[in-house]
mmCIF file of C-alpha atoms in Angstrom:
data_model
loop_
_atom_site.group_PDB
_atom_site.id
_atom_site.type_symbol
_atom_site.label_atom_id
_atom_site.label_comp_id
_atom_site.label_asym_id
_atom_site.label_seq_id
_atom_site.Cartn_x
_atom_site.Cartn_y
_atom_site.Cartn_z
ATOM 1 C CA THR N 1 103.575 120.617 40.019
ATOM 2 C CA LEU N 2 104.643 121.678 43.487
ATOM 3 C CA TYR N 3 103.735 118.421 45.172
ATOM 4 C CA GLU N 4 106.273 116.486 47.209
ATOM 5 C CA GLU N 5 107.008 113.804 44.622
ATOM 6 C CA GLN N 6 108.545 116.501 42.423
ATOM 7 C CA VAL N 7 110.013 119.005 44.886
ATOM 8 C CA ARG N 8 111.427 116.875 47.719
ATOM 9 C CA VAL N 9 114.806 115.894 46.377
ATOM 10 C CA PRO N 10 118.042 115.271 48.251
ATOM 11 C CA LEU N 11 120.721 117.934 48.213
ATOM 12 C CA MET N 12 124.160 116.358 48.187
ATOM 13 C CA VAL N 13 127.232 118.521 48.514
ATOM 14 C CA ARG N 14 130.887 117.580 48.357
ATOM 15 C CA TRP N 15 132.880 120.282 50.097
ATOM 16 C CA PRO N 16 136.569 120.933 49.376
ATOM 17 C CA ALA N 17 139.107 119.270 51.669
ATOM 18 C CA GLY N 18 139.179 120.712 55.169
ATOM 19 C CA LEU N 19 135.504 121.635 55.343
ATOM 20 C CA GLY N 20 134.350 118.703 57.389
ATOM 21 C CA ALA N 21 135.001 115.102 56.570
ATOM 22 C CA GLY N 22 132.368 112.413 56.523
ATOM 23 C CA ALA N 23 128.770 112.250 55.511
ATOM 24 C CA ARG N 24 126.099 114.152 57.392
ATOM 25 C CA ARG N 25 122.397 113.840 57.004
ATOM 26 C CA ARG N 26 120.026 116.649 57.871
ATOM 27 C CA GLU N 27 116.265 116.541 57.658
ATOM 28 C CA GLN N 28 115.949 120.320 57.418
ATOM 29 C CA ALA N 29 114.283 121.499 54.226
ATOM 30 C CA VAL N 30 116.314 124.058 52.325
ATOM 31 C CA SER N 31 115.764 126.148 49.265
ATOM 32 C CA LEU N 32 117.941 126.639 46.219
ATOM 33 C CA VAL N 33 118.259 130.296 47.255
ATOM 34 C CA ASP N 34 120.378 129.008 50.179
ATOM 35 C CA ILE N 35 123.163 127.654 47.939
ATOM 36 C CA LEU N 36 124.751 130.975 46.914
ATOM 37 C CA PRO N 37 124.767 132.392 50.479
ATOM 38 C CA THR N 38 126.397 129.156 51.664
ATOM 39 C CA VAL N 39 129.183 129.384 49.097
ATOM 40 C CA ARG N 40 129.648 133.101 49.823
ATOM 41 C CA ALA N 41 129.895 132.396 53.579
ATOM 42 C CA LEU N 42 132.513 129.702 52.926
ATOM 43 C CA LEU N 43 134.502 132.303 50.979
ATOM 44 C CA GLY N 44 134.223 134.784 53.846
ATOM 45 C CA ARG N 45 131.801 137.096 52.054
ATOM 46 C CA GLU N 46 128.445 138.492 53.094
ATOM 47 C CA PRO N 47 125.640 136.006 52.310
ATOM 48 C CA GLY N 48 123.649 138.415 50.110
ATOM 49 C CA ALA N 49 120.024 139.534 50.140
ATOM 50 C CA GLN N 50 118.178 136.253 49.610
ATOM 51 C CA GLY N 51 118.549 132.911 51.302
ATOM 52 C CA GLU N 52 120.628 131.890 54.294
ATOM 53 C CA PRO N 53 123.878 129.964 54.575
ATOM 54 C CA LEU N 54 123.199 126.300 55.269
ATOM 55 C CA PRO N 55 124.171 125.117 58.772
ATOM 56 C CA LEU N 56 127.404 123.229 58.129
ATOM 57 C CA ALA N 57 128.540 122.333 61.638
ATOM 58 C CA ASP N 58 126.964 119.381 63.431
ATOM 59 C CA ASP N 59 125.877 121.643 66.287
ATOM 60 C CA ALA N 60 124.625 124.484 64.085
ATOM 61 C CA PRO N 61 121.059 125.518 64.917
ATOM 62 C CA GLN N 62 118.410 124.721 62.350
ATOM 63 C CA ARG N 63 116.119 127.704 61.983
ATOM 64 C CA GLU N 64 112.550 127.074 60.883
ATOM 65 C CA ARG N 65 111.385 129.519 58.243
ATOM 66 C CA PRO N 66 108.825 129.447 55.461
ATOM 67 C CA LEU N 67 109.940 127.957 52.162
ATOM 68 C CA TYR N 68 108.327 129.317 49.009
ATOM 69 C CA LEU N 69 107.734 127.406 45.816
ATOM 70 C CA GLN N 70 106.241 128.524 42.551
ATOM 71 C CA THR N 71 105.892 127.339 39.000
ATOM 72 C CA ASP N 72 104.272 128.667 35.886
ATOM 73 C CA ARG N 73 105.198 125.718 33.697
ATOM 74 C CA SER N 74 101.601 124.563 33.382
ATOM 75 C CA GLU N 75 98.357 126.125 32.259
ATOM 76 C CA THR N 76 97.694 127.122 35.855
ATOM 77 C CA PRO N 77 100.559 128.821 37.721
ATOM 78 C CA LEU N 78 101.011 127.426 41.238
ATOM 79 C CA ALA N 79 102.474 128.783 44.470
ATOM 80 C CA ALA N 80 103.149 126.963 47.727
ATOM 81 C CA VAL N 81 104.462 127.662 51.210
ATOM 82 C CA ILE N 82 105.953 125.062 53.549
ATOM 83 C CA GLU N 83 106.321 125.926 57.226
ATOM 84 C CA GLY N 84 106.230 124.005 60.472
ATOM 85 C CA GLY N 85 105.330 120.702 58.814
ATOM 86 C CA TRP N 86 102.403 122.248 56.905
ATOM 87 C CA LYS N 87 102.196 122.901 53.183
ATOM 88 C CA ALA N 88 99.643 124.956 51.291
ATOM 89 C CA VAL N 89 99.377 124.959 47.490
ATOM 90 C CA TRP N 90 97.365 127.515 45.529
ATOM 91 C CA SER N 91 96.581 128.324 41.933
ATOM 92 C CA VAL N 92 97.629 131.890 41.256
ATOM 93 C CA SER N 93 96.815 134.362 38.548
ATOM 94 C CA ARG N 94 98.939 137.380 37.853
ATOM 95 C CA GLY N 95 97.776 140.306 39.983
ATOM 96 C CA ALA N 96 94.798 138.444 41.468
ATOM 97 C CA GLY N 97 96.582 136.571 44.286
ATOM 98 C CA PRO N 98 96.038 132.977 45.327
ATOM 99 C CA THR N 99 92.728 131.188 44.930
ATOM 100 C CA PRO N 100 91.537 128.691 47.566
ATOM 101 C CA GLY N 101 93.965 125.826 47.473
ATOM 102 C CA ARG N 102 94.889 122.709 49.392
ATOM 103 C CA LEU N 103 96.507 122.263 52.801
ATOM 104 C CA PHE N 104 98.563 119.266 53.878
ATOM 105 C CA ASP N 105 100.140 118.076 57.127
ATOM 106 C CA LEU N 106 103.428 116.736 55.737
ATOM 107 C CA GLN N 107 104.394 115.043 58.992
ATOM 108 C CA ARG N 108 101.294 112.826 58.953
ATOM 109 C CA ASP N 109 100.567 112.753 55.224
ATOM 110 C CA ALA N 110 103.781 112.871 53.181
ATOM 111 C CA GLY N 111 101.826 111.757 50.092
ATOM 112 C CA GLU N 112 99.577 114.841 50.286
ATOM 113 C CA ALA N 113 96.403 112.788 49.995
ATOM 114 C CA ALA N 114 94.230 114.555 52.603
ATOM 115 C CA ASP N 115 93.316 118.204 52.060
ATOM 116 C CA LEU N 116 92.957 119.688 55.571
ATOM 117 C CA ARG N 117 92.043 123.243 54.548
ATOM 118 C CA ALA N 118 88.497 123.068 55.932
ATOM 119 C CA GLU N 119 89.649 121.714 59.305
ATOM 120 C CA HIS N 120 92.623 124.088 59.667
ATOM 121 C CA ALA N 121 91.579 127.387 58.085
ATOM 122 C CA ASP N 122 93.813 129.250 60.559
ATOM 123 C CA VAL N 123 96.922 127.419 59.291
ATOM 124 C CA GLU N 124 95.982 128.038 55.656
ATOM 125 C CA ARG N 125 95.443 131.735 56.436
ATOM 126 C CA ARG N 126 98.868 131.959 58.146
ATOM 127 C CA LEU N 127 100.588 130.351 55.160
ATOM 128 C CA ALA N 128 98.678 132.617 52.747
ATOM 129 C CA GLU N 129 99.953 135.627 54.718
ATOM 130 C CA ALA N 130 103.505 134.261 54.413
ATOM 131 C CA LEU N 131 102.990 133.956 50.649
ATOM 132 C CA GLN N 132 101.800 137.572 50.476
ATOM 133 C CA ARG N 133 104.909 138.731 52.404
ATOM 134 C CA PHE N 134 107.113 136.800 49.998
ATOM 135 C CA GLU N 135 105.410 138.218 46.918
ATOM 136 C CA SER N 136 105.832 141.764 48.231
ATOM 137 C CA LEU N 137 109.631 141.460 48.604
ATOM 138 C CA PRO N 138 111.713 143.505 46.179
ATOM 139 C CA PRO N 139 113.651 141.487 43.600
ATOM 140 C CA PRO N 140 117.130 140.381 44.694
ATOM 141 C CA PRO N 141 120.090 142.537 43.656
ATOM 142 C CA ALA N 142 122.298 141.361 40.813
ATOM 143 C CA ALA N 143 125.078 139.017 41.953
ATOM 144 C CA ASP N 144 128.509 140.581 42.201
#
């Protein structure tokens, strides 16, 4: 599924010597697409087309952006968008777009127990638009 108990996992990185000693903890959600741009930035290369380098310095700004999740490992493919403390999860069918889903306020309901779609249709609509923008992106170029 795309619910928090399966997608919210810690990312732990051990950098080579000289790249900042000591443990740091950040609450910022990141995506796996951010790993390659981070490594490329550390090597002095352009980050690439997808993802963003992770903020490594203590004073680095944390930019809020939508995070996209999807899975087709079940009978019903799922898609989700997380942004600004909100998360929407939809069932999706190829070519038909998302069907009405569920909306959660992750800051108040980390267990995703209360579906707030009816009370916050504007938020669900905004996240659905973000999902549509994501799905319309061209595929990433092959890694060099």
